[in-house]
Amino acid sequence: MAPPAPAPAEPVAPTAAPPTAPPTAPPAAGDEAARLMSELSFLRQEHQQLTLQVQQMEGMNAQMRAAVKMAVPMQQPTMGQHNPAWSEHPAGDGTVYYYNSETSESVWEKPVDFNPSMGKAAIPGMIGPQTKGPPGANLFLVRKLRRGEYDSFSDKDLHEAFSKYGRVLRCEMTTDPATGWSKGFGFLSFDTVDAADQAMASMNGSWLAGKQMKLEKTKEDQGH
């Protein structure tokens, strides 16, 4: 005989969730105002401290600048001389700016030592005014440029490149009087014919500062 079927379980009623506590009361207006005033007071103190630190740093910076000026006095350019490192260029809007090839500085105002029509500055290592050498010691040089191209190669660069062959009496690159840039040709004179011959043999056809050099005796010196 089969056992009797179990009696069906009685349904369990779901347990009700405990009631949620009501939110706390909002902070009183007086407490919020007090908190804001405390933060404002803190920020004012921080601002005063930062201002004092900035003033101290500015004073130290001024003292350091004054010490540097006293230790290394700045050399002011001489009015009336021309620094060949400066050159003039159009800006594209009808104005011009000036560029220094030695310092890579660009300025809008004309430098006091940019005076291409008033002569050139003295070259370190040159003794006395530039003069021609004896017959056979004077060279004509050309730096090969493209049409319309100007060159930043200066008298100083020319002297530095050729003074190793002998005493240089003249080193002049022909420049555009309006811009101060070299046109790519000039003259070089030594105190001896041997020095000029050695310079021509060593440098003719060589590359210097990105341009190929061509050197030959001046017309009046050919044959010497």
Coordinates of N, CA, C and O in Angstrom, one line a residue, residues 28-192:
A28 N 21.3 74.2 10.3 CA 20.8 75.6 10.6 C 21.5 76.6 9.7 O 22.7 76.4 9.4
A29 N 20.9 77.6 9.4 CA 21.5 78.7 8.6 C 22.7 79.3 9.3 O 23.7 79.7 8.7
G30 N 22.6 79.4 10.6 CA 23.7 80.0 11.3 C 25.0 79.1 11.3 O 26.1 79.6 11.2
D31 N 24.8 77.8 11.3 CA 26.0 76.9 11.2 C 26.7 77.0 9.9 O 27.9 77.0 9.8
E32 N 25.9 77.0 8.8 CA 26.5 77.2 7.4 C 27.2 78.5 7.3 O 28.3 78.5 6.7
A33 N 26.7 79.5 7.8 CA 27.4 80.8 7.7 C 28.7 80.8 8.5 O 29.7 81.3 8.1
A34 N 28.6 80.1 9.6 CA 29.9 80.0 10.4 C 31.0 79.3 9.7 O 32.1 79.6 9.7
R35 N 30.5 78.2 9.0 CA 31.5 77.4 8.3 C 32.1 78.2 7.1 O 33.3 78.1 6.9
L36 N 31.3 78.9 6.4 CA 31.8 79.7 5.3 C 32.7 80.8 5.8 O 33.8 81.1 5.2
M37 N 32.4 81.4 6.9 CA 33.3 82.5 7.5 C 34.6 81.9 7.9 O 35.7 82.5 7.7
S38 N 34.6 80.7 8.4 CA 35.9 80.0 8.8 C 36.7 79.7 7.6 O 38.0 80.0 7.6
E39 N 36.1 79.3 6.5 CA 36.9 79.0 5.3 C 37.4 80.3 4.7 O 38.5 80.4 4.2
L40 N 36.6 81.4 4.7 CA 37.1 82.6 4.2 C 38.2 83.2 5.0 O 39.2 83.7 4.4
S41 N 38.2 83.0 6.3 CA 39.3 83.5 7.1 C 40.6 82.7 6.8 O 41.7 83.2 6.7
F42 N 40.5 81.4 6.6 CA 41.6 80.5 6.2 C 42.2 81.0 4.9 O 43.4 81.1 4.7
L43 N 41.3 81.2 3.9 CA 41.8 81.6 2.6 C 42.5 83.0 2.6 O 43.5 83.2 1.9
R44 N 42.0 83.9 3.5 CA 42.7 85.2 3.6 C 44.1 85.1 4.2 O 45.0 85.7 3.8
Q45 N 44.2 84.2 5.2 CA 45.5 84.0 5.7 C 46.5 83.4 4.7 O 47.7 83.8 4.6
E46 N 46.0 82.4 3.9 CA 46.8 81.8 2.9 C 47.2 82.9 1.9 O 48.4 82.9 1.4
H47 N 46.3 83.7 1.5 CA 46.6 84.8 0.5 C 47.7 85.7 1.0 O 48.6 86.1 0.3
Q48 N 47.6 86.1 2.3 CA 48.6 87.0 2.9 C 50.0 86.3 2.9 O 51.0 86.9 2.6
Q49 N 50.0 85.0 3.2 CA 51.3 84.3 3.2 C 51.9 84.2 1.8 O 53.1 84.4 1.6
L50 N 51.1 83.9 0.8 CA 51.5 83.8 -0.5 C 52.0 85.1 -1.0 O 53.0 85.2 -1.7
T51 N 51.3 86.2 -0.7 CA 51.7 87.5 -1.1 C 53.1 87.9 -0.6 O 53.9 88.5 -1.2
L52 N 53.3 87.6 0.7 CA 54.6 87.8 1.4 C 55.7 87.0 0.7 O 56.8 87.6 0.5
Q53 N 55.4 85.8 0.3 CA 56.4 85.0 -0.3 C 56.8 85.5 -1.7 O 58.0 85.6 -2.1
V54 N 55.8 86.0 -2.4 CA 56.0 86.6 -3.8 C 56.9 87.8 -3.6 O 57.8 88.0 -4.4
Q55 N 56.6 88.7 -2.7 CA 57.4 89.9 -2.5 C 58.8 89.6 -2.1 O 59.7 90.2 -2.6
Q56 N 59.0 88.6 -1.3 CA 60.4 88.2 -0.9 C 61.1 87.6 -2.1 O 62.3 88.0 -2.3
M57 N 60.5 86.8 -3.0 CA 61.1 86.3 -4.2 C 61.5 87.4 -5.1 O 62.5 87.4 -5.8
E58 N 60.5 88.4 -5.3 CA 60.8 89.5 -6.2 C 62.0 90.3 -5.7 O 62.8 90.8 -6.5
G59 N 62.1 90.5 -4.4 CA 63.3 91.2 -3.8 C 64.6 90.5 -4.1 O 65.6 91.1 -4.4
M60 N 64.5 89.1 -3.9 CA 65.8 88.4 -4.1 C 66.1 88.4 -5.6 O 67.3 88.5 -6.0
N61 N 65.1 88.4 -6.5 CA 65.4 88.4 -7.9 C 66.0 89.8 -8.3 O 67.0 89.8 -9.1
A62 N 65.5 90.9 -7.7 CA 66.1 92.2 -8.0 C 67.5 92.3 -7.5 O 68.4 92.8 -8.2
Q63 N 67.8 91.7 -6.3 CA 69.2 91.7 -5.8 C 70.1 90.9 -6.7 O 71.3 91.3 -7.0
M64 N 69.7 89.8 -7.2 CA 70.5 88.9 -8.1 C 70.8 89.6 -9.4 O 71.9 89.6 -10.0
R65 N 69.7 90.3 -10.0 CA 70.0 91.1 -11.2 C 71.0 92.2 -11.0 O 71.8 92.4 -11.9
A66 N 70.9 92.9 -9.9 CA 71.8 94.0 -9.6 C 73.2 93.4 -9.5 O 74.2 94.0 -10.0
A67 N 73.4 92.3 -8.8 CA 74.7 91.7 -8.7 C 75.3 91.3 -10.0 O 76.5 91.5 -10.2
V68 N 74.5 90.7 -10.9 CA 75.0 90.3 -12.2 C 75.4 91.6 -13.0 O 76.5 91.6 -13.7
K69 N 74.6 92.6 -13.0 CA 75.0 93.9 -13.7 C 76.3 94.5 -13.2 O 77.1 95.0 -14.0
M70 N 76.5 94.4 -11.9 CA 77.8 94.9 -11.3 C 78.9 94.0 -11.7 O 80.0 94.5 -11.9
A71 N 78.7 92.7 -11.7 CA 79.8 91.8 -12.0 C 80.2 91.8 -13.5 O 81.4 91.8 -13.8
V72 N 79.2 91.9 -14.4 CA 79.4 91.8 -15.8 C 78.7 93.0 -16.4 O 77.5 92.9 -16.8
P73 N 79.3 94.2 -16.5 CA 78.6 95.3 -17.1 C 78.3 95.1 -18.6 O 79.1 94.5 -19.3
M74 N 77.1 95.4 -18.9 CA 76.6 95.2 -20.3 C 77.3 96.2 -21.3 O 77.3 97.4 -21.0
Q75 N 77.8 95.7 -22.3 CA 78.4 96.5 -23.3 C 77.4 97.1 -24.3 O 76.7 96.3 -25.0
Q76 N 77.2 98.4 -24.3 CA 76.2 99.0 -25.2 C 76.8 99.2 -26.6 O 78.0 99.5 -26.8
P77 N 76.0 98.9 -27.6 CA 76.5 99.1 -29.0 C 76.8 100.6 -29.2 O 76.2 101.5 -28.7
T78 N 77.8 100.8 -30.1 CA 78.2 102.2 -30.4 C 77.4 102.8 -31.5 O 77.3 102.1 -32.6
M79 N 76.9 103.9 -31.3 CA 76.1 104.6 -32.4 C 77.1 105.0 -33.5 O 78.2 105.5 -33.2
G80 N 76.6 104.7 -34.7 CA 77.4 105.1 -35.9 C 78.2 104.0 -36.5 O 78.7 104.1 -37.6
Q81 N 78.4 102.9 -35.7 CA 79.1 101.7 -36.3 C 78.0 100.7 -36.8 O 76.9 100.8 -36.4
H82 N 78.5 99.8 -37.6 CA 77.6 98.8 -38.2 C 78.1 97.5 -37.8 O 79.2 97.1 -37.9
N83 N 77.1 96.7 -37.2 CA 77.4 95.3 -36.8 C 76.9 94.5 -38.0 O 75.6 94.4 -38.2
P84 N 77.7 93.8 -38.7 CA 77.3 93.0 -39.9 C 76.4 91.8 -39.5 O 75.8 91.2 -40.4
A85 N 76.3 91.5 -38.2 CA 75.4 90.4 -37.9 C 73.9 90.7 -38.0 O 73.1 89.9 -38.2
W86 N 73.6 92.1 -38.0 CA 72.2 92.5 -38.2 C 71.9 92.6 -39.7 O 72.7 92.9 -40.5
S87 N 70.7 92.2 -40.0 CA 70.2 92.3 -41.4 C 68.7 92.7 -41.4 O 68.0 92.4 -40.4
E88 N 68.3 93.3 -42.4 CA 66.9 93.8 -42.5 C 66.1 92.9 -43.4 O 66.6 92.5 -44.5
H89 N 64.8 92.6 -43.0 CA 64.0 91.7 -43.8 C 62.5 92.2 -43.9 O 62.1 92.8 -42.9
P90 N 61.8 92.0 -45.0 CA 60.4 92.4 -45.0 C 59.6 91.4 -44.2 O 59.8 90.2 -44.2
A91 N 58.6 92.0 -43.5 CA 57.7 91.1 -42.7 C 56.4 90.6 -43.5 O 55.7 89.8 -42.9
G92 N 56.2 91.2 -44.7 CA 55.1 90.7 -45.4 C 53.9 91.6 -45.3 O 52.9 91.5 -46.2
D93 N 53.8 92.5 -44.4 CA 52.7 93.4 -44.2 C 53.1 94.9 -44.5 O 52.4 95.8 -44.0
G94 N 54.2 95.0 -45.2 CA 54.7 96.4 -45.4 C 55.7 96.9 -44.4 O 56.3 97.9 -44.7
T95 N 55.9 96.2 -43.3 CA 56.9 96.5 -42.3 C 58.1 95.7 -42.5 O 58.2 94.8 -43.3
V96 N 59.2 96.0 -41.7 CA 60.4 95.3 -41.7 C 60.8 94.9 -40.3 O 60.4 95.5 -39.4
Y97 N 61.6 93.8 -40.2 CA 62.2 93.5 -38.9 C 63.7 93.2 -39.1 O 64.2 93.1 -40.3
Y98 N 64.4 93.1 -38.0 CA 65.8 93.0 -38.1 C 66.3 91.7 -37.4 O 65.7 91.4 -36.3
Y99 N 67.2 91.0 -38.0 CA 67.6 89.7 -37.5 C 69.1 89.7 -37.2 O 69.9 90.2 -38.1
N100 N 69.5 89.2 -36.1 CA 71.0 89.1 -35.7 C 71.4 87.6 -35.9 O 70.9 86.7 -35.2
S101 N 72.3 87.4 -36.9 CA 72.7 86.0 -37.2 C 73.6 85.4 -36.1 O 73.8 84.2 -36.0
E102 N 74.2 86.2 -35.2 CA 75.0 85.7 -34.1 C 74.2 85.3 -32.9 O 74.5 84.3 -32.3
T103 N 73.2 86.1 -32.6 CA 72.4 85.8 -31.4 C 71.0 85.2 -31.7 O 70.3 84.8 -30.8
S104 N 70.7 85.1 -33.0 CA 69.3 84.6 -33.4 C 68.2 85.5 -32.9 O 67.1 85.0 -32.7
E105 N 68.5 86.7 -32.6 CA 67.5 87.7 -32.1 C 66.8 88.4 -33.2 O 67.4 88.8 -34.2
S106 N 65.5 88.5 -33.1 CA 64.7 89.3 -34.1 C 64.0 90.4 -33.4 O 63.3 90.2 -32.3
V107 N 64.1 91.6 -33.9 CA 63.4 92.8 -33.3 C 62.7 93.6 -34.4 O 63.1 93.5 -35.6
W108 N 61.7 94.4 -33.9 CA 61.0 95.3 -34.9 C 61.7 96.6 -35.0 O 61.8 97.2 -36.1
E109 N 62.3 97.1 -33.9 CA 62.9 98.4 -33.9 C 64.3 98.3 -34.5 O 65.0 97.3 -34.2
K110 N 64.7 99.3 -35.2 CA 66.0 99.3 -35.8 C 67.1 99.3 -34.8 O 67.2 100.2 -33.9
P111 N 68.0 98.3 -34.7 CA 69.1 98.3 -33.7 C 70.0 99.6 -34.0 O 70.2 100.0 -35.1
V112 N 70.6 100.1 -32.9 CA 71.4 101.2 -33.0 C 72.7 100.9 -33.7 O 73.4 101.8 -34.2
D113 N 73.1 99.6 -33.7 CA 74.4 99.3 -34.5 C 74.1 98.7 -35.8 O 74.9 98.0 -36.4
F114 N 72.9 98.9 -36.4 CA 72.6 98.6 -37.7 C 72.7 99.8 -38.6 O 71.7 100.6 -38.7
N115 N 73.9 100.0 -39.2 CA 74.1 101.2 -40.0 C 75.0 100.8 -41.2 O 76.2 101.1 -41.2
P116 N 74.4 100.0 -42.1 CA 75.2 99.5 -43.2 C 75.8 100.6 -44.1 O 76.8 100.4 -44.8
S117 N 75.3 101.8 -44.1 CA 75.8 102.9 -44.9 C 76.9 103.7 -44.2 O 77.5 104.6 -44.8
M118 N 77.2 103.4 -42.9 CA 78.1 104.2 -42.1 C 79.4 103.4 -41.8 O 80.1 103.8 -40.8
G119 N 79.7 102.4 -42.5 CA 80.9 101.7 -42.3 C 80.6 100.5 -41.4 O 79.6 100.3 -40.8
K120 N 81.7 99.6 -41.3 CA 81.6 98.4 -40.6 C 82.3 98.4 -39.3 O 83.3 99.2 -39.1
A121 N 81.9 97.6 -38.3 CA 82.6 97.5 -37.0 C 84.0 96.9 -37.2 O 84.2 96.2 -38.1
A122 N 84.8 97.2 -36.3 CA 86.2 96.7 -36.3 C 86.1 95.2 -36.1 O 85.3 94.6 -35.4
I123 N 87.1 94.5 -36.8 CA 87.1 93.0 -36.7 C 88.2 92.6 -35.7 O 89.3 93.1 -35.8
P124 N 87.9 91.8 -34.8 CA 88.9 91.3 -33.8 C 90.1 90.7 -34.5 O 89.9 89.8 -35.4
G125 N 91.3 91.0 -34.2 CA 92.5 90.5 -34.8 C 93.0 91.3 -35.9 O 94.2 91.1 -36.3
M126 N 92.3 92.3 -36.4 CA 92.7 93.2 -37.5 C 93.5 94.4 -36.9 O 93.0 95.0 -35.9
I127 N 94.6 94.6 -37.4 CA 95.4 95.7 -36.9 C 95.4 96.9 -37.9 O 95.8 96.7 -39.0
G128 N 94.9 98.0 -37.4 CA 94.8 99.2 -38.3 C 93.7 99.1 -39.3 O 92.9 98.1 -39.4
P129 N 93.6 100.1 -40.2 CA 92.5 100.0 -41.2 C 92.8 99.0 -42.3 O 93.9 98.5 -42.5
Q130 N 91.7 98.6 -43.0 CA 91.9 97.6 -44.0 C 92.5 98.2 -45.2 O 92.1 99.2 -45.7
T131 N 93.6 97.5 -45.7 CA 94.3 98.0 -46.9 C 94.7 96.9 -47.8 O 94.6 95.7 -47.4
K132 N 95.0 97.2 -49.0 CA 95.4 96.2 -50.0 C 96.8 95.7 -49.7 O 97.6 96.4 -49.0
G133 N 97.1 94.5 -50.1 CA 98.4 93.9 -49.9 C 99.4 94.2 -51.0 O 99.0 94.9 -52.0
P134 N 100.6 93.7 -51.0 CA 101.5 93.9 -52.1 C 101.0 93.2 -53.4 O 100.1 92.4 -53.3
P135 N 101.6 93.6 -54.5 CA 101.1 92.9 -55.8 C 101.2 91.4 -55.7 O 102.3 90.9 -55.3
G136 N 100.2 90.7 -56.0 CA 100.1 89.3 -56.0 C 99.5 88.7 -54.7 O 99.3 87.5 -54.6
A137 N 99.3 89.6 -53.7 CA 98.7 89.1 -52.4 C 97.3 89.5 -52.2 O 96.7 89.4 -51.1
N138 N 96.6 89.9 -53.3 CA 95.2 90.3 -53.3 C 94.3 89.4 -54.0 O 94.6 89.1 -55.2
L139 N 93.3 88.9 -53.4 CA 92.4 87.9 -54.0 C 91.0 88.4 -54.1 O 90.5 89.2 -53.3
F140 N 90.3 87.9 -55.1 CA 88.9 88.1 -55.3 C 88.2 86.8 -55.1 O 88.6 85.8 -55.6
L141 N 87.1 86.9 -54.3 CA 86.4 85.6 -53.9 C 85.0 85.7 -54.2 O 84.4 86.8 -54.1
V142 N 84.4 84.6 -54.5 CA 83.0 84.5 -54.8 C 82.4 83.3 -54.1 O 83.0 82.2 -54.0
R143 N 81.3 83.5 -53.4 CA 80.5 82.4 -52.8 C 79.3 82.2 -53.7 O 78.5 83.1 -53.9
K144 N 79.2 81.0 -54.2 CA 78.2 80.7 -55.2 C 76.8 80.7 -54.6 O 76.4 79.9 -53.7
L145 N 76.0 81.7 -55.0 CA 74.6 81.9 -54.5 C 73.6 81.7 -55.7 O 73.9 81.9 -56.8
R146 N 72.4 81.4 -55.3 CA 71.3 81.3 -56.3 C 70.8 82.7 -56.6 O 71.1 83.7 -55.9
R147 N 70.2 82.9 -57.7 CA 69.7 84.2 -58.1 C 68.8 84.8 -57.1 O 67.8 84.2 -56.6
G148 N 69.0 86.0 -56.7 CA 68.2 86.7 -55.7 C 68.5 86.3 -54.3 O 67.8 86.8 -53.4
E149 N 69.5 85.4 -54.1 CA 69.8 85.0 -52.7 C 70.8 85.9 -52.1 O 71.7 86.4 -52.7
Y150 N 70.7 86.1 -50.8 CA 71.6 86.9 -50.0 C 72.3 85.9 -49.0 O 71.8 84.9 -48.7
D151 N 73.5 86.4 -48.5 CA 74.3 85.5 -47.7 C 74.6 86.3 -46.4 O 74.9 87.5 -46.4
S152 N 74.6 85.5 -45.3 CA 75.0 86.1 -44.0 C 76.5 86.1 -43.7 O 76.9 86.5 -42.6
F153 N 77.3 85.6 -44.6 CA 78.7 85.5 -44.4 C 79.3 86.9 -44.3 O 79.1 87.7 -45.2
S154 N 80.0 87.2 -43.2 CA 80.4 88.6 -43.0 C 81.9 88.7 -43.1 O 82.7 87.7 -43.3
D155 N 82.4 89.9 -42.9 CA 83.9 90.2 -42.9 C 84.5 89.4 -41.8 O 85.7 88.9 -41.9
K156 N 83.9 89.4 -40.6 CA 84.4 88.7 -39.5 C 84.6 87.2 -39.8 O 85.6 86.6 -39.5
D157 N 83.6 86.6 -40.4 CA 83.6 85.2 -40.8 C 84.8 85.0 -41.8 O 85.5 84.0 -41.7
L158 N 85.0 85.9 -42.7 CA 86.0 85.8 -43.7 C 87.4 85.8 -43.0 O 88.3 85.1 -43.4
H159 N 87.6 86.7 -42.1 CA 88.8 86.9 -41.4 C 89.1 85.6 -40.6 O 90.3 85.1 -40.5
E160 N 88.1 85.1 -39.9 CA 88.3 83.9 -39.1 C 88.7 82.7 -40.0 O 89.5 81.8 -39.5
A161 N 88.2 82.6 -41.2 CA 88.4 81.5 -42.0 C 89.8 81.5 -42.7 O 90.4 80.5 -43.0
F162 N 90.4 82.7 -42.9 CA 91.6 82.8 -43.7 C 92.8 83.4 -42.9 O 93.9 83.4 -43.4
S163 N 92.6 83.8 -41.7 CA 93.7 84.3 -40.9 C 94.8 83.2 -40.6 O 95.9 83.6 -40.2
K164 N 94.4 82.0 -40.7 CA 95.4 80.9 -40.4 C 96.4 80.8 -41.5 O 97.5 80.1 -41.3
Y165 N 96.2 81.4 -42.6 CA 97.2 81.3 -43.7 C 98.2 82.5 -43.7 O 99.2 82.5 -44.4
G166 N 98.0 83.5 -42.9 CA 98.9 84.6 -42.8 C 98.2 85.9 -42.3 O 97.0 85.8 -41.9
R167 N 98.9 86.9 -42.2 CA 98.3 88.2 -41.7 C 97.4 88.8 -42.7 O 97.8 89.0 -43.9
V168 N 96.1 89.0 -42.3 CA 95.1 89.5 -43.3 C 95.1 91.0 -43.2 O 94.9 91.6 -42.1
L169 N 95.3 91.7 -44.3 CA 95.2 93.1 -44.3 C 93.9 93.7 -44.7 O 93.5 94.8 -44.4
R170 N 93.1 92.9 -45.5 CA 91.8 93.3 -45.9 C 90.9 92.1 -46.0 O 91.3 91.0 -46.6
C171 N 89.7 92.2 -45.5 CA 88.7 91.1 -45.7 C 87.3 91.8 -45.8 O 86.8 92.1 -44.8
E172 N 86.8 92.0 -47.0 CA 85.6 92.7 -47.2 C 84.7 92.0 -48.1 O 85.0 91.6 -49.2
M173 N 83.5 91.7 -47.5 CA 82.4 91.1 -48.3 C 81.5 92.3 -48.8 O 81.1 93.1 -48.0
T174 N 81.2 92.3 -50.0 CA 80.3 93.3 -50.6 C 78.9 93.1 -50.1 O 78.3 92.0 -50.2
T175 N 78.3 94.2 -49.5 CA 77.0 94.0 -48.9 C 76.0 94.9 -49.6 O 76.3 95.9 -50.2
D176 N 74.7 94.6 -49.4 CA 73.6 95.4 -49.9 C 73.4 96.5 -48.9 O 73.2 96.3 -47.7
P177 N 73.5 97.8 -49.3 CA 73.4 98.9 -48.4 C 72.1 99.0 -47.7 O 72.0 99.6 -46.6
A178 N 71.0 98.4 -48.3 CA 69.7 98.5 -47.7 C 69.5 97.5 -46.6 O 68.8 97.7 -45.6
T179 N 70.0 96.3 -46.8 CA 69.8 95.2 -45.9 C 71.0 94.8 -45.0 O 70.8 94.2 -44.0
G180 N 72.2 95.1 -45.5 CA 73.4 94.7 -44.8 C 73.8 93.3 -45.1 O 74.8 92.8 -44.6
W181 N 73.1 92.6 -45.9 CA 73.4 91.2 -46.3 C 74.5 91.2 -47.3 O 74.6 92.0 -48.2
S182 N 75.4 90.1 -47.3 CA 76.4 90.0 -48.3 C 75.8 89.6 -49.6 O 74.8 88.8 -49.7
K183 N 76.4 90.1 -50.7 CA 76.0 89.7 -52.0 C 76.7 88.5 -52.6 O 76.4 88.0 -53.7
G184 N 77.7 88.0 -51.8 CA 78.3 86.7 -52.1 C 79.7 86.9 -52.8 O 80.3 85.9 -53.2
F185 N 80.2 88.1 -52.8 CA 81.6 88.2 -53.3 C 82.3 89.3 -52.5 O 81.7 90.2 -51.9
G186 N 83.6 89.3 -52.6 CA 84.4 90.2 -51.8 C 85.9 90.2 -52.1 O 86.3 89.6 -53.1
F187 N 86.7 90.8 -51.3 CA 88.1 90.9 -51.5 C 88.9 90.5 -50.2 O 88.4 90.7 -49.1
L188 N 90.0 89.9 -50.5 CA 90.9 89.4 -49.4 C 92.3 89.7 -49.7 O 92.8 89.3 -50.8
S189 N 93.0 90.3 -48.8 CA 94.4 90.7 -49.0 C 95.3 90.2 -47.9 O 94.9 90.3 -46.7
F190 N 96.5 89.7 -48.2 CA 97.5 89.3 -47.2 C 98.7 90.2 -47.3 O 98.9 91.0 -48.2
D191 N 99.5 90.0 -46.3 CA 100.8 90.9 -46.3 C 101.9 90.3 -47.1 O 102.9 90.9 -47.4
T192 N 101.7 89.0 -47.6 CA 102.7 88.4 -48.4 C 102.0 87.6 -49.6 O 100.9 87.1 -49.4

